[in-house]
C-alpha positions in Angstrom: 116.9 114.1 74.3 117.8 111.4 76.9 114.9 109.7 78.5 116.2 110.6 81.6 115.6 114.2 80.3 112.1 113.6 79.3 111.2 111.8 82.1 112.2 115.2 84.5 110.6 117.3 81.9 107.3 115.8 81.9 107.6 115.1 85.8 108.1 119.5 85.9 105.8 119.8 83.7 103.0 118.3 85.5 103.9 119.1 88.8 103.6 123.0 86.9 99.7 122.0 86.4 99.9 121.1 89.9 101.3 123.7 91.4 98.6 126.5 89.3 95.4 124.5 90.7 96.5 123.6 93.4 95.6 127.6 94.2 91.9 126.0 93.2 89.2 125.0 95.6 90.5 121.7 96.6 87.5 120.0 95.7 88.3 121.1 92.2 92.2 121.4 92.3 92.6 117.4 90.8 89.4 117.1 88.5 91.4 120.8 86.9 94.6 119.1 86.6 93.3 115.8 85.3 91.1 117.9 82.7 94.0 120.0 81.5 96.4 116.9 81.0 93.3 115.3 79.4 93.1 118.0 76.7 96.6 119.4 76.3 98.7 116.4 76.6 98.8 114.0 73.4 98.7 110.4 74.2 102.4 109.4 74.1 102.7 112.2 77.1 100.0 110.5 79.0 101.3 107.2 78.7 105.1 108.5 79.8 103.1 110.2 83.2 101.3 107.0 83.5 104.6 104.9 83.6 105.9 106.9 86.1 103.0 107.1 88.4 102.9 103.3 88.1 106.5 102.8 89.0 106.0 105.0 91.6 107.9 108.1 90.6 108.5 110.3 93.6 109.2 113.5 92.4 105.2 113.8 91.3 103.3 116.2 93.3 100.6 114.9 95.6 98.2 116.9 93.6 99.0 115.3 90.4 98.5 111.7 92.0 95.5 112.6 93.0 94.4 113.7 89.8 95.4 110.2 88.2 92.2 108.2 88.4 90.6 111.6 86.4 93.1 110.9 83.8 92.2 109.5 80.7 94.7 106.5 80.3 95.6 105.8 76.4 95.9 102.4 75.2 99.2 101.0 74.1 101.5 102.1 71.9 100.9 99.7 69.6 97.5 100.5 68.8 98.0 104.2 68.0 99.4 103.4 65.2 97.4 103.4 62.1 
């Protein structure tokens, strides 16, 4: 899969998370999306969402920005590995 691809899949897929709590109280709408993207999502994914939120992606959903500082940022590549 390109990484053009990728990118717009994970971009839909988070704005997905979004768009489910955003039905949430909205003082619980971002703390639900950063928790879901914090237990679902496998490192690698994070750091992909964290690259686009930091080149300032604007196909993200506000919602998901705003969940950003709630999500658990992984450390570099390099040191997943084993």
């Amino acid at each position: 899969m390109s990484h053009d691809k990728i990118e717009a899949k994970l971009i839909y897929m988070a704005n997905q998370i979004g768009g489910f709590f955003k039905t949430q109280p909205a003082d619980e709408a971002a703390l639900g999306v950063a928790t879901h993207i914090n237990k679902f999502w496998e490192p690698r994914m994070r750091r992909q969402l964290f690259a686009l939120i930091d080149g300032g992606e604007p196909g993200l959903s506000p919602l998901v920005l705003e969940a950003a500082p709630l999500i658990k940022r992984p450390e570099p590549a390099s040191l997943d590995q084993p």
